[in-house]
PDB file of C-alpha atoms and ligand atoms in Angstrom:
ATOM      1  CA  MET A 260       0.000   0.000   0.000  1.00  0.00           C
ATOM      2  CA  ALA A 261       1.261   3.481  -0.799  1.00  0.00           C
ATOM      3  CA  THR A 262       2.478   5.562   2.150  1.00  0.00           C
ATOM      4  CA  THR A 263       0.139   8.321   3.345  1.00  0.00           C
ATOM      5  CA  GLY A 264       0.430  11.405   1.158  1.00  0.00           C
ATOM      6  CA  THR A 265       1.762   9.546  -1.835  1.00  0.00           C
ATOM      7  CA  LYS A 266      -0.066   8.865  -5.045  1.00  0.00           C
ATOM      8  CA  SER A 267       0.649   6.068  -7.445  1.00  0.00           C
ATOM      9  CA  ALA A 268       0.326   5.386 -11.155  1.00  0.00           C
ATOM     10  CA  LEU A 269       1.053   2.207 -13.090  1.00  0.00           C
ATOM     11  CA  PHE A 270       1.296   2.517 -16.886  1.00  0.00           C
ATOM     12  CA  VAL A 271       0.306  -0.623 -18.782  1.00  0.00           C
ATOM     13  CA  CYS A 272       0.472  -1.949 -22.348  1.00  0.00           C
ATOM     14  CA  LEU A 273       0.692  -5.385 -24.002  1.00  0.00           C
ATOM     15  CA  GLY A 274       4.395  -6.176 -23.551  1.00  0.00           C
ATOM     16  CA  ASN A 275       5.792  -3.344 -21.358  1.00  0.00           C
ATOM     17  CA  ILE A 276       8.551  -2.665 -23.902  1.00  0.00           C
ATOM     18  CA  CYS A 277       7.105   0.051 -26.199  1.00  0.00           C
ATOM     19  CA  ARG A 278       4.331   2.307 -24.952  1.00  0.00           C
ATOM     20  CA  SER A 279       4.186   1.909 -21.165  1.00  0.00           C
ATOM     21  CA  PRO A 280       7.938   2.439 -20.533  1.00  0.00           C
ATOM     22  CA  ILE A 281       7.682   5.669 -22.558  1.00  0.00           C
ATOM     23  CA  ALA A 282       4.654   6.800 -20.538  1.00  0.00           C
ATOM     24  CA  GLU A 283       6.388   5.895 -17.263  1.00  0.00           C
ATOM     25  CA  ALA A 284       9.587   7.765 -18.193  1.00  0.00           C
ATOM     26  CA  VAL A 285       7.690  10.823 -19.455  1.00  0.00           C
ATOM     27  CA  PHE A 286       5.569  10.985 -16.294  1.00  0.00           C
ATOM     28  CA  ARG A 287       8.608  10.549 -14.008  1.00  0.00           C
ATOM     29  CA  LYS A 288      10.434  13.362 -15.844  1.00  0.00           C
ATOM     30  CA  MET A 289       7.414  15.664 -15.524  1.00  0.00           C
ATOM     31  CA  ALA A 290       6.938  14.887 -11.825  1.00  0.00           C
ATOM     32  CA  THR A 291      10.683  15.445 -11.279  1.00  0.00           C
ATOM     33  CA  ASP A 292      10.630  18.782 -13.118  1.00  0.00           C
ATOM     34  CA  ALA A 293       7.541  19.810 -11.117  1.00  0.00           C
ATOM     35  CA  GLY A 294       9.354  18.916  -7.854  1.00  0.00           C
ATOM     36  CA  VAL A 295       6.737  16.340  -6.827  1.00  0.00           C
ATOM     37  CA  VAL A 296       8.400  13.047  -7.802  1.00  0.00           C
ATOM     38  CA  ASP A 297       8.841  12.102  -4.102  1.00  0.00           C
ATOM     39  CA  LYS A 298       5.068  12.190  -3.723  1.00  0.00           C
ATOM     40  CA  TRP A 299       4.615   9.533  -6.405  1.00  0.00           C
ATOM     41  CA  VAL A 300       5.101   5.817  -6.880  1.00  0.00           C
ATOM     42  CA  ILE A 301       5.502   5.368 -10.652  1.00  0.00           C
ATOM     43  CA  ASP A 302       5.930   2.094 -12.524  1.00  0.00           C
ATOM     44  CA  SER A 303       4.923   0.290 -15.699  1.00  0.00           C
ATOM     45  CA  ALA A 304       3.872  -3.265 -16.521  1.00  0.00           C
ATOM     46  CA  ALA A 305       2.477  -5.585 -19.193  1.00  0.00           C
ATOM     47  CA  THR A 306      -0.792  -7.444 -19.547  1.00  0.00           C
ATOM     48  CA  SER A 307       1.191 -10.356 -21.057  1.00  0.00           C
ATOM     49  CA  ASP A 308       4.245 -12.215 -19.708  1.00  0.00           C
ATOM     50  CA  TRP A 309       5.815 -12.451 -23.180  1.00  0.00           C
ATOM     51  CA  ASN A 310       8.602  -9.903 -22.636  1.00  0.00           C
ATOM     52  CA  THR A 311       9.226 -10.311 -18.898  1.00  0.00           C
ATOM     53  CA  GLY A 312      12.774  -9.156 -18.072  1.00  0.00           C
ATOM     54  CA  SER A 313      13.305  -7.398 -21.428  1.00  0.00           C
ATOM     55  CA  ASN A 314      14.568  -3.856 -21.750  1.00  0.00           C
ATOM     56  CA  PRO A 315      12.459  -1.234 -23.553  1.00  0.00           C
ATOM     57  CA  ASP A 316      12.432  -1.332 -27.375  1.00  0.00           C
ATOM     58  CA  ALA A 317      15.531   0.399 -28.829  1.00  0.00           C
ATOM     59  CA  ARG A 318      13.297   2.687 -30.918  1.00  0.00           C
ATOM     60  CA  GLY A 319      11.501   3.844 -27.788  1.00  0.00           C
ATOM     61  CA  LEU A 320      14.785   4.437 -25.971  1.00  0.00           C
ATOM     62  CA  ALA A 321      16.090   6.453 -28.952  1.00  0.00           C
ATOM     63  CA  CYS A 322      12.898   8.507 -28.999  1.00  0.00           C
ATOM     64  CA  LEU A 323      13.143   9.254 -25.266  1.00  0.00           C
ATOM     65  CA  ARG A 324      16.853  10.087 -25.514  1.00  0.00           C
ATOM     66  CA  LYS A 325      16.100  12.519 -28.339  1.00  0.00           C
ATOM     67  CA  HIS A 326      13.852  14.339 -25.855  1.00  0.00           C
ATOM     68  CA  GLY A 327      16.436  14.244 -23.039  1.00  0.00           C
ATOM     69  CA  ILE A 328      14.874  11.377 -21.086  1.00  0.00           C
ATOM     70  CA  GLU A 329      16.666   8.230 -19.902  1.00  0.00           C
ATOM     71  CA  THR A 330      15.055   5.102 -18.513  1.00  0.00           C
ATOM     72  CA  SER A 331      16.193   1.766 -17.180  1.00  0.00           C
ATOM     73  CA  HIS A 332      13.145  -0.441 -16.967  1.00  0.00           C
ATOM     74  CA  SER A 333      12.854  -4.196 -17.042  1.00  0.00           C
ATOM     75  CA  ALA A 334       9.535  -5.517 -18.342  1.00  0.00           C
ATOM     76  CA  ARG A 335       7.212  -7.199 -15.870  1.00  0.00           C
ATOM     77  CA  GLN A 336       3.658  -8.464 -15.915  1.00  0.00           C
ATOM     78  CA  VAL A 337       0.832  -6.861 -13.936  1.00  0.00           C
ATOM     79  CA  THR A 338       0.291  -8.666 -10.602  1.00  0.00           C
ATOM     80  CA  LYS A 339      -2.751  -9.050  -8.347  1.00  0.00           C
ATOM     81  CA  ASP A 340      -1.020  -6.783  -5.846  1.00  0.00           C
ATOM     82  CA  ASP A 341      -0.930  -3.958  -8.431  1.00  0.00           C
ATOM     83  CA  PHE A 342      -4.737  -3.776  -8.319  1.00  0.00           C
ATOM     84  CA  LEU A 343      -4.536  -3.266  -4.523  1.00  0.00           C
ATOM     85  CA  SER A 344      -1.533  -0.959  -4.258  1.00  0.00           C
ATOM     86  CA  PHE A 345      -1.885   1.475  -7.182  1.00  0.00           C
ATOM     87  CA  ASP A 346      -4.330   4.398  -7.222  1.00  0.00           C
ATOM     88  CA  TYR A 347      -4.321   4.503 -11.023  1.00  0.00           C
ATOM     89  CA  ILE A 348      -3.662   1.889 -13.681  1.00  0.00           C
ATOM     90  CA  LEU A 349      -3.412   3.760 -16.985  1.00  0.00           C
ATOM     91  CA  CYS A 350      -3.413   1.752 -20.205  1.00  0.00           C
ATOM     92  CA  MET A 351      -3.066   2.418 -23.897  1.00  0.00           C
ATOM     93  CA  ASP A 352      -5.836   0.734 -25.907  1.00  0.00           C
ATOM     94  CA  GLU A 353      -9.174  -1.067 -25.618  1.00  0.00           C
ATOM     95  CA  SER A 354      -7.487  -4.466 -25.623  1.00  0.00           C
ATOM     96  CA  ASN A 355      -5.322  -3.486 -22.604  1.00  0.00           C
ATOM     97  CA  LEU A 356      -8.448  -2.116 -20.903  1.00  0.00           C
ATOM     98  CA  SER A 357     -10.518  -5.280 -21.306  1.00  0.00           C
ATOM     99  CA  GLU A 358      -7.574  -7.468 -20.263  1.00  0.00           C
ATOM    100  CA  LEU A 359      -7.023  -5.357 -17.108  1.00  0.00           C
ATOM    101  CA  ASN A 360     -10.728  -5.362 -16.235  1.00  0.00           C
ATOM    102  CA  ARG A 361     -10.776  -9.147 -16.700  1.00  0.00           C
ATOM    103  CA  LYS A 362      -7.764  -9.557 -14.367  1.00  0.00           C
ATOM    104  CA  ALA A 363      -9.255  -7.098 -11.841  1.00  0.00           C
ATOM    105  CA  LYS A 364     -12.288  -9.365 -11.423  1.00  0.00           C
ATOM    106  CA  ASN A 365     -10.024 -11.970  -9.800  1.00  0.00           C
ATOM    107  CA  VAL A 366      -8.775  -9.513  -7.171  1.00  0.00           C
ATOM    108  CA  LYS A 367     -10.877  -9.008  -4.049  1.00  0.00           C
ATOM    109  CA  ASN A 368     -11.121  -5.386  -2.898  1.00  0.00           C
ATOM    110  CA  GLY A 369      -8.989  -4.091  -5.765  1.00  0.00           C
ATOM    111  CA  SER A 370      -9.233  -0.304  -5.595  1.00  0.00           C
ATOM    112  CA  ALA A 371      -7.107   0.853  -8.537  1.00  0.00           C
ATOM    113  CA  LYS A 372      -8.853   3.107 -11.039  1.00  0.00           C
ATOM    114  CA  ILE A 373      -8.361   1.439 -14.430  1.00  0.00           C
ATOM    115  CA  GLU A 374      -8.440   3.994 -17.238  1.00  0.00           C
ATOM    116  CA  LEU A 375      -7.197   4.741 -20.734  1.00  0.00           C
ATOM    117  CA  LEU A 376      -4.249   7.158 -20.493  1.00  0.00           C
ATOM    118  CA  GLY A 377      -5.717   8.781 -23.629  1.00  0.00           C
ATOM    119  CA  SER A 378      -8.804   9.811 -21.668  1.00  0.00           C
ATOM    120  CA  TYR A 379      -6.617  12.640 -20.310  1.00  0.00           C
ATOM    121  CA  ASP A 380      -5.633  13.914 -23.780  1.00  0.00           C
ATOM    122  CA  PRO A 381      -6.729  17.549 -24.311  1.00  0.00           C
ATOM    123  CA  GLU A 382      -6.589  16.733 -28.054  1.00  0.00           C
ATOM    124  CA  LYS A 383      -8.969  13.801 -27.461  1.00  0.00           C
ATOM    125  CA  GLN A 384      -6.899  11.062 -29.098  1.00  0.00           C
ATOM    126  CA  LEU A 385      -8.271   8.300 -26.909  1.00  0.00           C
ATOM    127  CA  ILE A 386      -6.154   5.383 -28.143  1.00  0.00           C
ATOM    128  CA  ILE A 387      -2.353   5.171 -27.989  1.00  0.00           C
ATOM    129  CA  GLN A 388      -1.644   2.700 -30.808  1.00  0.00           C
ATOM    130  CA  ASP A 389       0.892  -0.131 -30.590  1.00  0.00           C
ATOM    131  CA  PRO A 390       4.036   1.011 -32.489  1.00  0.00           C
ATOM    132  CA  TYR A 391       5.634  -2.481 -32.402  1.00  0.00           C
ATOM    133  CA  TYR A 392       5.277  -3.072 -36.159  1.00  0.00           C
ATOM    134  CA  GLY A 393       5.512   0.666 -36.851  1.00  0.00           C
ATOM    135  CA  SER A 394       8.152   3.283 -37.631  1.00  0.00           C
ATOM    136  CA  ASP A 395      10.196   5.803 -35.633  1.00  0.00           C
ATOM    137  CA  GLN A 396       7.417   8.260 -36.448  1.00  0.00           C
ATOM    138  CA  ASP A 397       4.895   6.014 -34.697  1.00  0.00           C
ATOM    139  CA  PHE A 398       7.105   6.026 -31.577  1.00  0.00           C
ATOM    140  CA  GLU A 399       7.302   9.812 -31.800  1.00  0.00           C
ATOM    141  CA  LYS A 400       3.500   9.962 -31.931  1.00  0.00           C
ATOM    142  CA  VAL A 401       3.274   7.725 -28.842  1.00  0.00           C
ATOM    143  CA  TYR A 402       5.730  10.078 -27.094  1.00  0.00           C
ATOM    144  CA  GLU A 403       3.696  13.201 -27.985  1.00  0.00           C
ATOM    145  CA  GLN A 404       0.467  11.572 -26.790  1.00  0.00           C
ATOM    146  CA  CYS A 405       2.161  10.550 -23.522  1.00  0.00           C
ATOM    147  CA  VAL A 406       3.419  14.118 -22.990  1.00  0.00           C
ATOM    148  CA  ARG A 407      -0.074  15.604 -23.431  1.00  0.00           C
ATOM    149  CA  CYS A 408      -1.808  12.968 -21.300  1.00  0.00           C
ATOM    150  CA  CYS A 409       0.771  12.814 -18.487  1.00  0.00           C
ATOM    151  CA  ASN A 410       0.788  16.601 -18.257  1.00  0.00           C
ATOM    152  CA  ALA A 411      -3.015  16.698 -17.880  1.00  0.00           C
ATOM    153  CA  PHE A 412      -2.987  13.742 -15.465  1.00  0.00           C
ATOM    154  CA  LEU A 413      -0.318  15.379 -13.271  1.00  0.00           C
ATOM    155  CA  LYS A 414      -2.188  18.719 -13.260  1.00  0.00           C
ATOM    156  CA  MET A 415      -5.400  16.949 -12.219  1.00  0.00           C
ATOM    157  CA  ASN A 416      -3.520  15.362  -9.316  1.00  0.00           C
ATOM    158  CA  SER A 417      -1.870  18.551  -7.995  1.00  0.00           C
TER     159      SER A 417
HETATM  160  C1  LIG B 192       4.057  -7.489 -29.433  1.00  0.00           C
HETATM  161  C2  LIG B 192       3.687  -6.138 -29.434  1.00  0.00           C
HETATM  162  C3  LIG B 192       4.372  -5.264 -28.577  1.00  0.00           C
HETATM  163  C4  LIG B 192       2.477  -7.193 -30.832  1.00  0.00           C
HETATM  164  N1  LIG B 192       5.364  -5.736 -27.790  1.00  0.00           N
HETATM  165  N2  LIG B 192       5.045  -7.926 -28.639  1.00  0.00           N
HETATM  166 CL1  LIG B 192       4.637 -11.484 -30.485  1.00  0.00          CL
HETATM  167  C5  LIG B 192       3.832 -11.207 -28.966  1.00  0.00           C
HETATM  168  C6  LIG B 192       2.771 -12.046 -28.603  1.00  0.00           C
HETATM  169  C7  LIG B 192       2.124 -11.858 -27.384  1.00  0.00           C
HETATM  170  C8  LIG B 192       2.510 -10.829 -26.544  1.00  0.00           C
HETATM  171  C9  LIG B 192       3.579 -10.010 -26.959  1.00  0.00           C
HETATM  172 CL2  LIG B 192       3.988  -8.799 -25.926  1.00  0.00          CL
HETATM  173  C10 LIG B 192       4.251 -10.191 -28.150  1.00  0.00           C
HETATM  174  C11 LIG B 192       5.417  -9.323 -28.581  1.00  0.00           C
HETATM  175  C12 LIG B 192       5.680  -7.022 -27.811  1.00  0.00           C
HETATM  176  N3  LIG B 192       4.043  -3.971 -28.530  1.00  0.00           N
HETATM  177  N4  LIG B 192       2.700  -5.971 -30.321  1.00  0.00           N
HETATM  178  N5  LIG B 192       3.296  -8.113 -30.319  1.00  0.00           N
HETATM  179  C13 LIG B 192       1.456  -7.438 -31.813  1.00  0.00           C
HETATM  180  C14 LIG B 192       1.016  -6.369 -32.588  1.00  0.00           C
HETATM  181  C15 LIG B 192       0.022  -6.547 -33.541  1.00  0.00           C
HETATM  182  C16 LIG B 192      -0.550  -7.783 -33.750  1.00  0.00           C
HETATM  183  C17 LIG B 192      -0.144  -8.858 -32.970  1.00  0.00           C
HETATM  184  C18 LIG B 192       0.858  -8.697 -32.009  1.00  0.00           C
HETATM  185  C19 LIG B 192       1.262  -9.913 -31.212  1.00  0.00           C
END
């Protein structure tokens, strides 16, 4: 359980190597720049166990680095405990959302708010598409969406 006064957000996608590590790193950078990172528990995870232990996709790392952000994340799958300990579980697409809601049903007293990260987008792009079979430009688009959404999400929580 999060310590009193802290808030927590878990970013989730299919494999925890493309979209959710970008969202996690963007949000941590924003919270750091805003001087509130100590008030947050921030992590990311996958709905699947396919990539467990893998580092983020090289294209995602290059995209983040281009914007002055570093990350060292190792992919992990969402656990039952995540549904108890996180305030927010923010995912990328409808498939992530239905998978998380399905998993949440097996957790008694789970209190995490499960939402699409895109629901915070002031430009109303609800879905953050999987860039796995995409181009560098698709990663850049994911990054821009994460920036807009994380900024709005952080503002709402300050
Ligand atoms: C992805 C992926 C992504 C697709 N990251 N993988 Cl080969 C596979 C099968 C089950 C789970 C995972 Cl995670 C993976 C590897 C990792 N972002 N996106 N696969 C993907 C995209 C479009 C159509 C089908 C798949 C599996």
